Coordinates of C-alpha atoms in Angstrom, one line a residue:
M1 CA 77.2 103.9 77.8
K2 CA 75.6 104.4 81.3
D3 CA 76.8 107.2 83.5
I4 CA 78.3 106.0 86.8
Y5 CA 77.9 108.4 89.7
I6 CA 79.6 108.5 93.1
S7 CA 76.7 109.4 95.3
G8 CA 78.4 109.0 98.7
V9 CA 81.9 108.9 100.2
A10 CA 83.4 108.3 103.6
M11 CA 86.7 107.3 105.2
T12 CA 88.2 106.7 108.6
R13 CA 91.1 108.6 109.9
F14 CA 94.3 106.9 108.7
G15 CA 96.8 105.9 111.4
K16 CA 97.1 103.5 114.3
H17 CA 93.8 102.2 115.6
D18 CA 94.7 100.1 118.7
Q19 CA 91.1 99.9 120.0
A20 CA 89.4 99.2 116.6
S21 CA 89.2 96.0 114.6
M22 CA 89.3 95.8 110.8
Q23 CA 85.6 95.1 111.0
D24 CA 85.1 98.4 112.9
L25 CA 87.1 100.4 110.4
A26 CA 85.3 98.9 107.4
Q27 CA 81.8 99.4 108.8
E28 CA 82.6 103.0 109.8
A29 CA 83.5 103.8 106.2
V30 CA 80.7 101.8 104.6
L31 CA 77.9 103.2 106.8
G32 CA 79.4 106.7 106.4
A33 CA 79.3 106.5 102.6
V34 CA 75.8 105.1 102.6
A35 CA 74.6 107.9 104.9
D36 CA 76.5 110.5 102.7
A37 CA 74.5 109.2 99.7
S38 CA 71.2 109.5 101.6
E39 CA 70.8 105.8 100.9
T40 CA 69.9 102.7 103.0
L41 CA 71.7 99.4 103.1
D42 CA 68.6 97.8 101.7
N43 CA 69.2 99.6 98.4
V44 CA 72.7 98.3 98.1
E45 CA 72.8 95.4 95.7
A46 CA 76.5 94.3 96.0
F47 CA 79.7 95.1 97.9
Y48 CA 83.2 95.1 96.6
C49 CA 86.0 94.8 99.1
G50 CA 89.6 95.8 98.2
N51 CA 92.2 94.4 100.6
V52 CA 95.7 92.9 100.5
F53 CA 96.5 91.1 103.7
G54 CA 93.2 90.3 105.3
G55 CA 92.7 86.7 104.0
M56 CA 89.9 84.9 102.2
I57 CA 86.2 86.0 102.2
L58 CA 87.3 89.1 104.1
G59 CA 84.4 91.3 102.9
Q60 CA 81.8 88.8 104.1
V61 CA 83.4 88.6 107.5
L62 CA 83.7 92.4 107.9
L63 CA 80.1 93.0 106.9
R64 CA 78.3 90.1 108.6
D65 CA 77.1 92.2 111.5
L66 CA 75.1 94.4 109.1
A67 CA 72.6 91.7 108.4
L68 CA 73.3 91.6 104.6
A69 CA 72.3 88.0 104.1
G70 CA 72.1 87.1 100.4
V71 CA 73.8 90.3 99.1
P72 CA 76.8 89.4 96.9
V73 CA 80.2 90.4 98.2
Y74 CA 83.3 90.4 96.0
N75 CA 86.8 90.4 97.3
I76 CA 89.6 92.0 95.2
E77 CA 93.4 91.8 95.8
N78 CA 95.7 93.6 93.4
A79 CA 98.5 94.9 95.6
C80 CA 98.3 98.6 96.3
A81 CA 95.8 99.0 93.5
S82 CA 93.3 96.7 95.2
G83 CA 90.8 99.4 96.1
A84 CA 91.0 101.1 92.7
S85 CA 90.7 97.7 91.0
A86 CA 87.5 97.1 93.0
V87 CA 86.1 100.4 91.7
H88 CA 86.9 99.4 88.2
L89 CA 85.3 96.0 88.4
A90 CA 82.2 97.4 90.1
M91 CA 81.8 99.9 87.2
H92 CA 81.7 97.0 84.7
A93 CA 78.8 95.4 86.6
L94 CA 76.9 98.7 86.8
R95 CA 77.4 99.5 83.1
A96 CA 76.3 95.9 82.2
G97 CA 73.1 96.5 84.1
V98 CA 73.7 93.8 86.6
Y99 CA 73.2 96.3 89.5
E100 CA 72.0 99.9 89.9
T101 CA 73.7 100.7 93.3
V102 CA 76.8 99.1 94.9
V103 CA 79.3 100.0 97.6
V104 CA 83.0 99.7 97.1
F105 CA 85.3 99.8 100.1
G106 CA 89.0 99.3 100.8
V107 CA 90.4 98.4 104.2
E108 CA 93.7 97.4 105.8
Q109 CA 95.1 97.1 109.3
L110 CA 98.8 96.9 108.9
T111 CA 99.7 97.8 112.5
K112 CA 98.5 94.4 113.6
L113 CA 99.8 92.5 110.7
G114 CA 103.3 91.6 112.0
G115 CA 106.2 90.3 109.9
G116 CA 106.5 93.4 107.7
T117 CA 104.1 94.7 105.2
I118 CA 105.9 93.8 101.9
P119 CA 106.9 90.1 102.0
L120 CA 109.3 89.0 99.3
Q121 CA 108.6 85.7 97.5
L122 CA 111.9 83.9 97.2
N123 CA 110.4 81.3 94.8
D124 CA 110.1 83.9 92.1
Y125 CA 113.3 84.5 90.1
K126 CA 113.2 88.3 89.8
T127 CA 111.8 88.9 93.2
G128 CA 114.2 86.4 94.8
L129 CA 117.1 88.3 93.1
Y130 CA 115.8 91.5 94.6
A131 CA 115.5 89.9 98.0
E132 CA 119.0 88.6 98.0
Q133 CA 120.3 92.1 97.4
G134 CA 118.0 93.7 99.9
M135 CA 116.0 95.3 97.1
V136 CA 112.8 96.1 98.8
L137 CA 110.7 99.0 97.5
P138 CA 112.7 101.9 99.2
A139 CA 115.9 100.6 97.4
V140 CA 114.1 100.4 94.1
Y141 CA 112.8 103.9 94.3
A142 CA 116.1 105.2 95.6
M143 CA 117.7 103.9 92.4
R144 CA 115.1 105.8 90.5
G145 CA 115.7 108.9 92.5
T146 CA 119.5 108.7 92.0
R147 CA 119.0 108.3 88.3
Y148 CA 116.5 111.2 88.1
L149 CA 118.8 113.6 89.9
H150 CA 121.7 112.6 87.6
E151 CA 119.7 112.7 84.3
H152 CA 118.1 116.1 85.0
G153 CA 120.7 117.9 87.0
V154 CA 118.6 118.6 90.0
T155 CA 119.5 118.3 93.7
S156 CA 118.1 116.2 96.5
E157 CA 116.5 119.4 97.9
V158 CA 113.9 119.0 95.1
L159 CA 112.9 115.6 96.3
A160 CA 112.6 117.0 99.8
K161 CA 110.3 119.7 98.6
V162 CA 107.7 117.0 97.6
A163 CA 107.6 115.9 101.2
V164 CA 107.3 119.5 102.4
K165 CA 104.4 120.2 100.1
N166 CA 102.5 117.0 100.9
R167 CA 103.1 117.2 104.6
Y168 CA 101.8 120.7 104.6
N169 CA 98.6 119.5 102.9
G170 CA 98.4 116.6 105.4
S171 CA 98.6 119.0 108.3
L172 CA 95.3 120.4 107.1
N173 CA 93.6 117.0 106.7
P174 CA 91.9 115.5 109.8
Y175 CA 92.0 112.1 108.2
A176 CA 95.7 112.0 107.6
Q177 CA 98.1 109.9 109.7
T178 CA 100.8 112.6 109.8
R179 CA 99.5 116.1 110.6
K180 CA 102.7 117.9 111.1
E181 CA 104.4 120.3 108.7
T182 CA 108.1 119.9 107.9
T183 CA 111.0 121.8 106.3
V184 CA 113.5 120.8 103.6
D185 CA 116.3 120.7 106.3
E186 CA 114.2 118.4 108.5
V187 CA 113.4 116.1 105.5
L188 CA 117.1 115.9 104.5
G189 CA 118.2 115.5 108.1
S190 CA 115.9 112.6 108.9
R191 CA 117.3 109.1 109.0
M192 CA 118.7 107.8 105.7
I193 CA 116.7 104.9 104.3
A194 CA 118.2 104.4 100.9
D195 CA 120.2 107.2 99.4
P196 CA 118.9 109.7 98.4
L197 CA 115.6 108.9 100.2
T198 CA 115.4 109.7 103.9
L199 CA 112.7 108.6 106.3
L200 CA 110.4 111.6 105.6
Q201 CA 110.5 110.9 101.9
C202 CA 108.9 107.4 102.4
C203 CA 105.2 106.9 103.1
P204 CA 104.3 105.4 106.5
S205 CA 104.1 101.7 106.2
A206 CA 102.3 100.9 109.5
V207 CA 98.9 102.3 109.1
D208 CA 95.2 101.3 109.5
G209 CA 92.2 102.7 107.7
S210 CA 89.2 102.3 105.4
A211 CA 87.4 104.3 102.8
A212 CA 84.2 103.6 100.9
L213 CA 82.2 104.9 97.9
V214 CA 78.6 104.4 96.8
L215 CA 78.4 103.9 93.1
T216 CA 75.1 104.1 91.2
T217 CA 73.6 104.5 87.7
R218 CA 70.9 106.7 89.2
K219 CA 71.7 110.5 89.1
P220 CA 72.0 111.6 92.7
Q221 CA 69.4 114.2 93.8
G222 CA 71.1 115.1 97.1
R223 CA 72.6 118.3 98.4
H224 CA 76.0 117.9 96.7
A225 CA 76.8 118.3 93.0
P226 CA 76.8 114.9 91.3
V227 CA 80.2 113.5 90.5
R228 CA 80.6 111.0 87.6
I229 CA 83.4 108.6 86.9
I230 CA 84.2 109.4 83.2
G231 CA 87.4 107.3 82.9
S232 CA 88.4 104.0 84.5
V233 CA 91.4 102.0 83.5
V234 CA 93.4 99.2 85.1
Q235 CA 96.5 97.9 83.4
S236 CA 99.2 95.3 84.1
G237 CA 102.8 95.8 83.3
I238 CA 105.1 94.1 80.9
R239 CA 108.2 92.2 81.8
E240 CA 111.3 94.4 82.3
Q241 CA 114.1 94.0 79.8
H242 CA 117.8 94.6 80.7
D243 CA 117.9 97.9 78.8
D244 CA 114.6 99.4 80.2
D245 CA 114.8 102.9 81.5
I246 CA 114.2 102.8 85.2
L247 CA 112.5 106.2 85.0
D248 CA 110.0 105.1 82.4
A249 CA 106.6 104.6 84.2
E250 CA 105.2 103.1 81.0
I251 CA 102.3 101.3 82.6
T252 CA 101.0 104.5 84.2
A253 CA 101.5 106.5 81.0
R254 CA 99.6 103.8 79.1
A255 CA 96.8 103.8 81.7
A256 CA 96.6 107.6 81.6
R257 CA 96.4 107.7 77.8
L258 CA 93.5 105.2 77.8
A259 CA 91.7 107.0 80.6
Y260 CA 92.0 110.4 78.9
R261 CA 90.7 108.8 75.7
Q262 CA 87.8 107.2 77.5
A263 CA 86.9 110.5 79.2
G264 CA 87.3 112.5 76.0
I265 CA 89.8 115.0 77.6
G266 CA 93.5 115.8 77.7
P267 CA 95.8 116.2 80.6
S268 CA 95.5 120.0 80.4
E269 CA 91.9 119.7 81.4
V270 CA 92.5 118.0 84.7
D271 CA 92.1 120.4 87.7
V272 CA 93.3 118.3 90.7
V273 CA 95.2 115.0 91.1
E274 CA 95.7 112.4 93.8
L275 CA 98.7 110.2 92.8
H276 CA 100.7 107.3 94.2
D277 CA 103.5 109.3 96.0
A278 CA 104.7 106.3 98.1
F279 CA 108.2 108.0 97.8
T280 CA 109.0 111.5 96.9
I281 CA 110.6 110.6 93.6
A282 CA 107.4 108.8 92.5
E283 CA 105.5 112.1 92.5
L284 CA 107.9 113.6 90.0
I285 CA 107.9 110.6 87.8
Y286 CA 104.1 110.4 87.8
Y287 CA 103.8 114.1 86.9
E288 CA 105.5 113.2 83.7
A289 CA 103.7 109.9 83.1
L290 CA 100.3 111.5 83.5
G291 CA 101.2 114.2 81.1
L292 CA 101.0 117.0 83.6
C293 CA 104.3 118.2 82.2
A294 CA 106.8 117.2 79.5
P295 CA 109.4 114.4 80.2
G296 CA 112.2 115.7 82.4
E297 CA 110.2 118.7 83.7
G298 CA 108.7 117.2 86.8
A299 CA 111.1 119.0 89.1
A300 CA 110.4 122.3 87.4
L301 CA 106.7 121.8 87.7
L302 CA 107.1 121.2 91.5
E303 CA 109.3 124.2 92.0
S304 CA 106.9 126.4 90.0
G305 CA 104.3 126.0 92.8
E306 CA 101.7 124.9 90.3
T307 CA 101.0 121.7 92.2
S308 CA 100.3 123.4 95.5
L309 CA 96.8 123.9 96.9
S310 CA 96.7 127.4 95.3
G311 CA 98.3 126.3 92.0
R312 CA 97.2 125.5 88.5
I313 CA 97.1 121.7 89.0
P314 CA 97.1 120.9 92.8
V315 CA 98.6 117.4 93.4
S316 CA 97.9 115.3 96.5
P317 CA 95.8 117.9 98.4
S318 CA 95.0 115.2 100.9
G319 CA 98.7 115.0 101.8
G320 CA 99.1 111.9 99.6
L321 CA 100.5 108.7 100.7
L322 CA 103.5 110.6 102.3
A323 CA 101.3 112.3 104.9
K324 CA 97.8 110.7 104.8
G325 CA 99.3 107.2 104.9
H326 CA 99.1 104.1 102.8
P327 CA 96.8 101.4 104.1
L328 CA 97.2 99.4 100.9
G329 CA 93.7 98.2 100.1
A330 CA 92.1 101.4 101.1
T331 CA 94.4 103.8 99.3
G332 CA 92.8 103.9 95.8
V333 CA 89.3 104.4 97.3
A334 CA 90.6 107.1 99.6
Q335 CA 92.1 108.9 96.7
M336 CA 88.7 109.1 94.9
T337 CA 87.1 110.1 98.2
E338 CA 89.4 113.1 98.3
I339 CA 88.8 114.0 94.6
V340 CA 85.0 114.0 95.3
W341 CA 85.4 116.2 98.3
Q342 CA 87.6 118.6 96.3
L343 CA 85.2 118.7 93.3
Q344 CA 82.2 119.3 95.7
R345 CA 84.2 121.9 97.7
R346 CA 83.9 119.9 100.9
A347 CA 87.6 119.6 101.7
G348 CA 87.7 122.1 104.5
D349 CA 91.0 123.8 105.3
R350 CA 92.8 121.9 102.5
Q351 CA 90.2 123.0 99.8
I352 CA 92.1 123.9 96.7
T353 CA 91.8 127.5 95.5
K354 CA 90.5 126.9 92.0
H355 CA 87.0 125.7 91.3
A356 CA 87.8 122.2 90.0
R357 CA 85.5 120.3 87.6
I358 CA 87.7 117.3 86.7
G359 CA 89.9 115.3 89.0
L360 CA 92.3 112.3 88.5
A361 CA 93.3 109.5 90.8
Q362 CA 96.3 107.3 90.0
C363 CA 97.4 104.2 92.0
T364 CA 100.0 101.5 91.3
G365 CA 100.8 98.2 92.9
G366 CA 103.3 95.4 92.8
G367 CA 106.5 97.3 92.1
I368 CA 108.9 94.5 92.8
A369 CA 107.4 91.7 90.7
G370 CA 109.8 91.8 87.8
V371 CA 107.6 94.1 85.7
D372 CA 107.3 97.8 85.5
H373 CA 104.4 97.5 87.9
A374 CA 102.0 94.6 88.4
A375 CA 99.0 96.9 88.3
S376 CA 98.3 100.5 87.6
S377 CA 94.9 102.3 87.7
V378 CA 93.8 105.8 86.5
H379 CA 90.3 107.1 87.3
I380 CA 89.0 110.4 86.1
L381 CA 86.1 112.1 87.9
S382 CA 84.0 115.0 86.7
L383 CA 81.2 117.2 87.9

C-alpha cells in the first residue's frame, strides 16, 4: 500500500471575518499549504473541498481566480465531518494511483449564513420529533451530560474543567477564535444553555475559517519531518433503538478500532489527540470511545492532568472546537493541521511537552439524524 504524506498545511484564523469572502478564506489556506509544501499549483492534480452550507460547485467557484482550468475539483458534504471525509476520499485516489499530489481544503463562513447554523428537517420522523421538543444539539448533549454525571457520580465542575483546559490551550493559539482563559467559576456562572451545559461549555457556532492540506505519495524532502497518514476511517451510524445507551459513542469506538488496526497500533501508542469537543461532555465521552481510558474513567483522566499540554496524552492542544471554533467544513482539516504542527514541533506557545510521534484526529457529524451519528472519522498521523 502506498504511503500518503502530508507535505504542507495551512489555515486561516478562525473567527468573524467581516472583510473577507469565503473565496478569500479558501485561497489563503490553499495557497498557504502549497507554499508550506514548497510546491506550485501546477503540480496539484486535484482539489477536494469540504463544506456544509456553501452550495453546489463551491470548490470550483472558490478556486476560479487561481487559473486552475481543467484540474478536477471534488465537493464533499458530510456534516461536521465534511473536511475529514474529503481527506479520506482523497487518500483513496492517491492510493489507487489516480493522482500523486492533491490539495484538500475545508471552508465555512457561518457568520454570514443567517437563519441558524443547524437547520432541522421537519420532514424526517426522528429529526421532526426532536424539533417539536426543541431538541437541538445542545439539548441532546445536555442529556448525555446529565446521564454521565449521574452514572459516574461526578459533579458539573468536572465538565467545566474541560472548558478551562481547552480555553487555556486556545489562549496560546493565534488561529483560535477565543483567546481568553477562563475559570471553573466563570464557566459555571455563564448563561445556562441546557442544564448542565452553560454557554462556555458549548463551541462557538458563528465562526468563519478555512484549513488546507497538501497530500502526496512522494516523500517530502523539505525542512520539516515527513508526516504520514497511517490510518483513515469514515463510518456512518446505525439507527438508534429505544434501549440504546445515550453515552455509547459506538460509531466513534468502531471507527477508532478500525483506524488502530489499519495503523498497526493501539491507543496507548497515541501521543496527542484533537477530538470533536463541540460540548464539554463530548470530550469525556470520546476519551472513552477512543480507548484513551477505560469506560467510565473519562472524568478521572481529565482530572489527572494527563490530557493537558504537559501530560501523557495531550488532548485538543489547539483549544479544540470549544476555543478554536467550529467552522463545520473546515474543522476536520484544521484538526489534522494541528496534529502536523505538533508532530513537527511547530506549534509555538502551545507546543506539547512530550516529543510526539503519533497523533490522532477524530471528528463526527450529524448528531440529530436519528442515528448515533451520521458520520464519524478517525485519522492517525505519524512521523
